[in-house]
Amino acid sequence: MTSEHFRRGYNKHLLHPWANFNELGKDENKTVITRGEGIYIYDADGNRLLDGPAGMWCMQLGYGRPEIAEAVSKQMNQLAYTSSWNVVNDKEIELASRIASKTPGDLNRIFFTTCGSTAVDAALRLCQLASNIKGQPNRKHILSRESAYHGSSFLAASVTGKERDKSAMDVLIDKVHFISEPCFYHHPSFASEEEFCDFLIDELEDKINELGAENIMCFIAEPILASGGVIVPPKDYNYRCWEKVKKYGITYIADEIVTGFGRLGHWFVSEEVMGIVPDIITFAKGITAGHIPLGGYAVSEKFLQELSDDKEGFMYANGFTWSGNPVACAAALASWDIFEKEDVFSHVKEISTYFQQQLKTLEQIPLVGEVRGVGLMAAVEASMQVSNGNDRLEKDYAVGELVDSHCQQLGLLVRPLINLCIISPPLVIIEAQVDELVSILKKGLELTLADLREQGIWQDTELSHNTSNAKRALSS
Ligand code: PLP
């Protein structure tokens, strides 16, 4: 059956995340995927696409790994389900102990959920409960950052700071506070990253003092802001935030849902890369190499001990039908075995230098304002030139969509995000495939620029053909 056939069914019956109701049921171009192999996916007409976003930051090992399929099938035959309300299964015990062996400090207690949003939600609810148990019912304010993405449950969406996601949907407003996104490129008024970092840390401290440290429940932060545009904070920013937050006795939650399980070549980056020991680390996505939904958090033993001293009547009334599901845990264990056996994370550390270098060459295209990233996560951001005027957002959306559609024609799936393209391929990508990815993206960006020139959206100025720093200086 062809894509056309499937598309009819999609338009008739499906409501997808982030749907625009004005366009519901009218998408003539929706890509219909029916198969995956290695780092490629195939549409219903047999066209091959390199999976630039690795699903959604999650298909660490690519597609068609028989070891994971066999582990899942075996587990389904042996034991498909247990309820955490009544019993515990062998696979969740094994997985929890492996996770505890990789988390920093005393983060040895693991709570399993069904995805990233439920992991964030469950961690925040644990913090709320902790405030109540400790007799600090006013300690409920949450600090987050602009451009952060933490998920889609009510609480996780509430702590999300992405501009685009501030839609008409309700969120918790009065208890969530956003400080600036740590993106140097978006803040051209600062002369250096150091100066910008000092500003960010002062801003954090001012906010703590304004709210009163005793009223702040937690600070939640992705080490690298992923869906907000692969924002790599200034050097030492994460460490200095952690230091400040701990100085005031506030709980630090590291959201490692994207950075965990190999995207930067580490099980977790909190300690190994940033040198910090959070109180809670959330994870999801890569833990099953994207094969089966599973999320959770690791929490410090000390954090929990403070909740158990002779307190009565408090209980962690929070959990999910599929918490610690044995099939999901079996998929995670099988993925884990491959990560170790094939030394996938060492490969990430090696290939990511090449990956970032090659992507950086795209800054030669006038349309590109900045290419930034770390490990196997990167964003190509269209120049600020496109973003001026009242119809800024409309033009920016047009850029992302044009790049995406040209790249798909050429055999690459990118993740358009307003004026950005996010690239986070499967961890097993090799050099020749990086070359393929970058050369298609280059062509896609050039074709987009030609379209924008034709539509009069883009005018060549002296900014053209400059590097990102020069563009930055000129646009400030
Ligand atoms: N936290 C981060 C950092 C994420 O990137 C995401 C999803 O992209 C989430 C939380 C939510 O995860 P999920 O979509 O599995 O609910």
mmCIF file with all atom_site columns, N, CA and C in Angstrom, residues 131 136 138-143 204-219 244-251:
data_model
loop_
_atom_site.group_PDB
_atom_site.id
_atom_site.type_symbol
_atom_site.label_atom_id
_atom_site.label_alt_id
_atom_site.label_comp_id
_atom_site.label_asym_id
_atom_site.label_entity_id
_atom_site.label_seq_id
_atom_site.pdbx_PDB_ins_code
_atom_site.Cartn_x
_atom_site.Cartn_y
_atom_site.Cartn_z
_atom_site.occupancy
_atom_site.B_iso_or_equiv
_atom_site.pdbx_formal_charge
_atom_site.auth_seq_id
_atom_site.auth_comp_id
_atom_site.auth_asym_id
_atom_site.auth_atom_id
_atom_site.pdbx_PDB_model_num
ATOM 1  N N  . SER A 1 131 ? 8.288  18.622 50.813 1.00 0.00 ? 131 SER A N  1
ATOM 2  C CA . SER A 1 131 ? 8.031  19.899 51.504 1.00 0.00 ? 131 SER A CA 1
ATOM 3  C C  . SER A 1 131 ? 6.939  19.712 52.552 1.00 0.00 ? 131 SER A C  1
ATOM 4  N N  . GLN A 1 136 ? 7.042  22.175 55.622 1.00 0.00 ? 136 GLN A N  1
ATOM 5  C CA . GLN A 1 136 ? 7.325  23.429 54.901 1.00 0.00 ? 136 GLN A CA 1
ATOM 6  C C  . GLN A 1 136 ? 6.342  23.567 53.736 1.00 0.00 ? 136 GLN A C  1
ATOM 7  N N  . ASN A 1 138 ? 4.898  25.877 52.388 1.00 0.00 ? 138 ASN A N  1
ATOM 8  C CA . ASN A 1 138 ? 5.077  27.010 51.453 1.00 0.00 ? 138 ASN A CA 1
ATOM 9  C C  . ASN A 1 138 ? 6.244  26.813 50.507 1.00 0.00 ? 138 ASN A C  1
ATOM 10 N N  . ARG A 1 139 ? 7.027  25.798 50.765 1.00 0.00 ? 139 ARG A N  1
ATOM 11 C CA . ARG A 1 139 ? 8.193  25.551 49.894 1.00 0.00 ? 139 ARG A CA 1
ATOM 12 C C  . ARG A 1 139 ? 7.714  24.791 48.654 1.00 0.00 ? 139 ARG A C  1
ATOM 13 N N  . LYS A 1 140 ? 7.104  25.518 47.723 1.00 0.00 ? 140 LYS A N  1
ATOM 14 C CA . LYS A 1 140 ? 6.525  24.871 46.549 1.00 0.00 ? 140 LYS A CA 1
ATOM 15 C C  . LYS A 1 140 ? 6.931  25.554 45.234 1.00 0.00 ? 140 LYS A C  1
ATOM 16 N N  . HIS A 1 141 ? 7.701  26.614 45.329 1.00 0.00 ? 141 HIS A N  1
ATOM 17 C CA . HIS A 1 141 ? 8.053  27.318 44.087 1.00 0.00 ? 141 HIS A CA 1
ATOM 18 C C  . HIS A 1 141 ? 9.143  26.564 43.322 1.00 0.00 ? 141 HIS A C  1
ATOM 19 N N  . ILE A 1 142 ? 9.008  26.606 42.014 1.00 0.00 ? 142 ILE A N  1
ATOM 20 C CA . ILE A 1 142 ? 9.931  25.851 41.146 1.00 0.00 ? 142 ILE A CA 1
ATOM 21 C C  . ILE A 1 142 ? 10.675 26.832 40.248 1.00 0.00 ? 142 ILE A C  1
ATOM 22 N N  . LEU A 1 143 ? 11.988 26.635 40.144 1.00 0.00 ? 143 LEU A N  1
ATOM 23 C CA . LEU A 1 143 ? 12.789 27.444 39.222 1.00 0.00 ? 143 LEU A CA 1
ATOM 24 C C  . LEU A 1 143 ? 13.112 26.632 37.975 1.00 0.00 ? 143 LEU A C  1
ATOM 25 N N  . LEU A 1 204 ? 20.063 34.149 38.734 1.00 0.00 ? 204 LEU A N  1
ATOM 26 C CA . LEU A 1 204 ? 19.546 33.022 39.527 1.00 0.00 ? 204 LEU A CA 1
ATOM 27 C C  . LEU A 1 204 ? 19.511 33.396 41.011 1.00 0.00 ? 204 LEU A C  1
ATOM 28 N N  . GLU A 1 205 ? 20.603 33.975 41.471 1.00 0.00 ? 205 GLU A N  1
ATOM 29 C CA . GLU A 1 205 ? 20.669 34.320 42.901 1.00 0.00 ? 205 GLU A CA 1
ATOM 30 C C  . GLU A 1 205 ? 19.646 35.407 43.252 1.00 0.00 ? 205 GLU A C  1
ATOM 31 N N  . ASP A 1 206 ? 19.492 36.369 42.353 1.00 0.00 ? 206 ASP A N  1
ATOM 32 C CA . ASP A 1 206 ? 18.492 37.424 42.597 1.00 0.00 ? 206 ASP A CA 1
ATOM 33 C C  . ASP A 1 206 ? 17.096 36.821 42.702 1.00 0.00 ? 206 ASP A C  1
ATOM 34 N N  . LYS A 1 207 ? 16.824 35.871 41.813 1.00 0.00 ? 207 LYS A N  1
ATOM 35 C CA . LYS A 1 207 ? 15.491 35.239 41.823 1.00 0.00 ? 207 LYS A CA 1
ATOM 36 C C  . LYS A 1 207 ? 15.278 34.462 43.121 1.00 0.00 ? 207 LYS A C  1
ATOM 37 N N  . ILE A 1 208 ? 16.314 33.774 43.580 1.00 0.00 ? 208 ILE A N  1
ATOM 38 C CA . ILE A 1 208 ? 16.204 33.021 44.841 1.00 0.00 ? 208 ILE A CA 1
ATOM 39 C C  . ILE A 1 208 ? 15.908 33.996 45.984 1.00 0.00 ? 208 ILE A C  1
ATOM 40 N N  . ASN A 1 209 ? 16.625 35.114 46.007 1.00 0.00 ? 209 ASN A N  1
ATOM 41 C CA . ASN A 1 209 ? 16.418 36.091 47.084 1.00 0.00 ? 209 ASN A CA 1
ATOM 42 C C  . ASN A 1 209 ? 15.043 36.745 46.999 1.00 0.00 ? 209 ASN A C  1
ATOM 43 N N  . GLU A 1 210 ? 14.612 36.982 45.759 1.00 0.00 ? 210 GLU A N  1
ATOM 44 C CA . GLU A 1 210 ? 13.297 37.620 45.569 1.00 0.00 ? 210 GLU A CA 1
ATOM 45 C C  . GLU A 1 210 ? 12.163 36.718 46.102 1.00 0.00 ? 210 GLU A C  1
ATOM 46 N N  . LEU A 1 211 ? 12.258 35.425 45.799 1.00 0.00 ? 211 LEU A N  1
ATOM 47 C CA . LEU A 1 211 ? 11.194 34.498 46.210 1.00 0.00 ? 211 LEU A CA 1
ATOM 48 C C  . LEU A 1 211 ? 11.364 34.051 47.662 1.00 0.00 ? 211 LEU A C  1
ATOM 49 N N  . GLY A 1 212 ? 12.601 34.125 48.149 1.00 0.00 ? 212 GLY A N  1
ATOM 50 C CA . GLY A 1 212 ? 12.915 33.590 49.474 1.00 0.00 ? 212 GLY A CA 1
ATOM 51 C C  . GLY A 1 212 ? 13.298 32.131 49.331 1.00 0.00 ? 212 GLY A C  1
ATOM 52 N N  . ALA A 1 213 ? 14.548 31.819 49.656 1.00 0.00 ? 213 ALA A N  1
ATOM 53 C CA . ALA A 1 213 ? 15.043 30.449 49.461 1.00 0.00 ? 213 ALA A CA 1
ATOM 54 C C  . ALA A 1 213 ? 14.145 29.431 50.154 1.00 0.00 ? 213 ALA A C  1
ATOM 55 N N  . GLU A 1 214 ? 13.568 29.828 51.294 1.00 0.00 ? 214 GLU A N  1
ATOM 56 C CA . GLU A 1 214 ? 12.751 28.890 52.067 1.00 0.00 ? 214 GLU A CA 1
ATOM 57 C C  . GLU A 1 214 ? 11.447 28.537 51.337 1.00 0.00 ? 214 GLU A C  1
ATOM 58 N N  . ASN A 1 215 ? 11.118 29.311 50.291 1.00 0.00 ? 215 ASN A N  1
ATOM 59 C CA . ASN A 1 215 ? 9.886  29.017 49.536 1.00 0.00 ? 215 ASN A CA 1
ATOM 60 C C  . ASN A 1 215 ? 10.153 28.229 48.258 1.00 0.00 ? 215 ASN A C  1
ATOM 61 N N  . ILE A 1 216 ? 11.433 27.985 47.971 1.00 0.00 ? 216 ILE A N  1
ATOM 62 C CA . ILE A 1 216 ? 11.761 27.339 46.690 1.00 0.00 ? 216 ILE A CA 1
ATOM 63 C C  . ILE A 1 216 ? 11.969 25.843 46.881 1.00 0.00 ? 216 ILE A C  1
ATOM 64 N N  . MET A 1 217 ? 11.178 25.095 46.150 1.00 0.00 ? 217 MET A N  1
ATOM 65 C CA . MET A 1 217 ? 11.188 23.637 46.284 1.00 0.00 ? 217 MET A CA 1
ATOM 66 C C  . MET A 1 217 ? 12.353 23.029 45.497 1.00 0.00 ? 217 MET A C  1
ATOM 67 N N  . CYS A 1 218 ? 12.517 23.484 44.257 1.00 0.00 ? 218 CYS A N  1
ATOM 68 C CA . CYS A 1 218 ? 13.566 22.867 43.429 1.00 0.00 ? 218 CYS A CA 1
ATOM 69 C C  . CYS A 1 218 ? 13.926 23.734 42.243 1.00 0.00 ? 218 CYS A C  1
ATOM 70 N N  . PHE A 1 219 ? 15.068 23.391 41.692 1.00 0.00 ? 219 PHE A N  1
ATOM 71 C CA . PHE A 1 219 ? 15.538 23.955 40.423 1.00 0.00 ? 219 PHE A CA 1
ATOM 72 C C  . PHE A 1 219 ? 15.610 22.772 39.469 1.00 0.00 ? 219 PHE A C  1
ATOM 73 N N  . LYS A 1 244 ? 25.143 27.302 43.543 1.00 0.00 ? 244 LYS A N  1
ATOM 74 C CA . LYS A 1 244 ? 24.284 28.354 44.076 1.00 0.00 ? 244 LYS A CA 1
ATOM 75 C C  . LYS A 1 244 ? 23.028 27.744 44.689 1.00 0.00 ? 244 LYS A C  1
ATOM 76 N N  . VAL A 1 245 ? 22.403 26.845 43.953 1.00 0.00 ? 245 VAL A N  1
ATOM 77 C CA . VAL A 1 245 ? 21.155 26.223 44.402 1.00 0.00 ? 245 VAL A CA 1
ATOM 78 C C  . VAL A 1 245 ? 21.389 25.459 45.708 1.00 0.00 ? 245 VAL A C  1
ATOM 79 N N  . LYS A 1 246 ? 22.504 24.748 45.798 1.00 0.00 ? 246 LYS A N  1
ATOM 80 C CA . LYS A 1 246 ? 22.790 23.964 47.008 1.00 0.00 ? 246 LYS A CA 1
ATOM 81 C C  . LYS A 1 246 ? 23.138 24.882 48.186 1.00 0.00 ? 246 LYS A C  1
ATOM 82 N N  . LYS A 1 247 ? 23.778 25.999 47.870 1.00 0.00 ? 247 LYS A N  1
ATOM 83 C CA . LYS A 1 247 ? 24.103 26.974 48.933 1.00 0.00 ? 247 LYS A CA 1
ATOM 84 C C  . LYS A 1 247 ? 22.830 27.397 49.677 1.00 0.00 ? 247 LYS A C  1
ATOM 85 N N  . TYR A 1 248 ? 21.738 27.486 48.940 1.00 0.00 ? 248 TYR A N  1
ATOM 86 C CA . TYR A 1 248 ? 20.470 27.930 49.548 1.00 0.00 ? 248 TYR A CA 1
ATOM 87 C C  . TYR A 1 248 ? 19.573 26.752 49.955 1.00 0.00 ? 248 TYR A C  1
ATOM 88 N N  . GLY A 1 249 ? 20.113 25.529 49.925 1.00 0.00 ? 249 GLY A N  1
ATOM 89 C CA . GLY A 1 249 ? 19.348 24.369 50.404 1.00 0.00 ? 249 GLY A CA 1
ATOM 90 C C  . GLY A 1 249 ? 18.174 23.977 49.509 1.00 0.00 ? 249 GLY A C  1
ATOM 91 N N  . ILE A 1 250 ? 18.313 24.264 48.217 1.00 0.00 ? 250 ILE A N  1
ATOM 92 C CA . ILE A 1 250 ? 17.226 23.949 47.269 1.00 0.00 ? 250 ILE A CA 1
ATOM 93 C C  . ILE A 1 250 ? 17.555 22.642 46.542 1.00 0.00 ? 250 ILE A C  1
ATOM 94 N N  . THR A 1 251 ? 16.536 21.837 46.288 1.00 0.00 ? 251 THR A N  1
ATOM 95 C CA . THR A 1 251 ? 16.734 20.561 45.594 1.00 0.00 ? 251 THR A CA 1
ATOM 96 C C  . THR A 1 251 ? 17.076 20.802 44.121 1.00 0.00 ? 251 THR A C  1
#
